[in-house]
Amino acid sequence: MNLTDWLGFMGVALILLAYILNVTNTISNSHIAFILLNCIGATMACYASVLLNYWPFIILEGVWALVSLVALLKTLTNTTNIS
């Protein structure tokens, strides 16, 4: 496997880990770990897709990363406003 394969594999693994932890009720979908796993995983998978020049997954993972980033920023903003 080359670097692109590893980036894609690790990105997808992080997304799947977030999903598994959520469906097993280990973390909620609003938990910071869930959001970070999705954001980092989708970014890695998107970058791997860019390296492969595979547009369907660039769009899918890019949108996934952006939505996760917005959720992360909202979570961090709400956390800092509580204190």
C-alpha positions as semicolon CSV with decimal commas, in nm:
position;residue;x (nm);y (nm);z (nm)
1;M;0,000;0,000;0,000
2;N;0,116;0,351;-0,077
3;L;0,066;0,675;0,120
4;T;-0,263;0,753;-0,055
5;D;-0,400;0,411;0,038
6;W;-0,295;0,457;0,401
7;L;-0,451;0,803;0,423
8;G;-0,779;0,675;0,281
9;F;-0,774;0,363;0,498
10;M;-0,706;0,556;0,818
11;G;-0,965;0,821;0,735
12;V;-1,235;0,564;0,671
13;A;-1,131;0,373;0,985
14;L;-1,183;0,687;1,197
15;I;-1,526;0,748;1,045
16;L;-1,625;0,386;1,106
17;L;-1,493;0,400;1,463
18;A;-1,712;0,705;1,530
19;Y;-2,012;0,523;1,383
20;I;-1,949;0,204;1,584
21;L;-1,903;0,399;1,908
22;N;-2,227;0,585;1,839
23;V;-2,446;0,285;1,755
24;T;-2,315;0,094;2,058
25;N;-2,415;0,393;2,276
26;T;-2,057;0,448;2,385
27;I;-2,064;0,812;2,270
28;S;-2,344;1,033;2,142
29;N;-2,341;1,208;1,808
30;S;-2,294;1,539;1,990
31;H;-1,988;1,418;2,184
32;I;-1,666;1,599;2,095
33;A;-1,489;1,266;2,024
34;F;-1,755;1,167;1,771
35;I;-1,730;1,500;1,594
36;L;-1,348;1,497;1,592
37;L;-1,331;1,140;1,461
38;N;-1,565;1,233;1,177
39;C;-1,389;1,560;1,099
40;I;-1,037;1,416;1,096
41;G;-1,143;1,096;0,921
42;A;-1,337;1,273;0,648
43;T;-1,053;1,519;0,591
44;M;-0,803;1,235;0,552
45;A;-1,034;1,041;0,320
46;C;-1,102;1,355;0,117
47;Y;-0,732;1,426;0,079
48;A;-0,670;1,067;-0,034
49;S;-0,951;1,109;-0,288
50;V;-0,792;1,431;-0,413
51;L;-0,463;1,246;-0,460
52;L;-0,652;0,981;-0,657
53;N;-0,847;1,251;-0,846
54;Y;-1,171;1,066;-0,774
55;W;-1,441;1,332;-0,773
56;P;-1,737;1,139;-0,628
57;F;-1,547;1,078;-0,304
58;I;-1,386;1,422;-0,304
59;I;-1,737;1,567;-0,293
60;L;-1,869;1,312;-0,040
61;E;-1,580;1,338;0,202
62;G;-1,538;1,712;0,150
63;V;-1,900;1,778;0,248
64;W;-1,866;1,532;0,539
65;A;-1,556;1,716;0,662
66;L;-1,722;2,058;0,628
67;V;-2,037;1,950;0,813
68;S;-1,821;1,798;1,087
69;L;-1,612;2,114;1,109
70;V;-1,925;2,327;1,152
71;A;-2,047;2,089;1,426
72;L;-1,705;2,107;1,593
73;L;-1,703;2,487;1,588
74;K;-2,057;2,498;1,731
75;T;-1,961;2,251;2,004
76;L;-1,649;2,446;2,096
77;T;-1,838;2,775;2,093
78;N;-2,112;2,635;2,318
79;T;-1,856;2,483;2,555
80;T;-1,663;2,809;2,593
81;N;-1,982;3,011;2,645
82;I;-2,090;2,787;2,935
83;S;-1,793;2,883;3,155
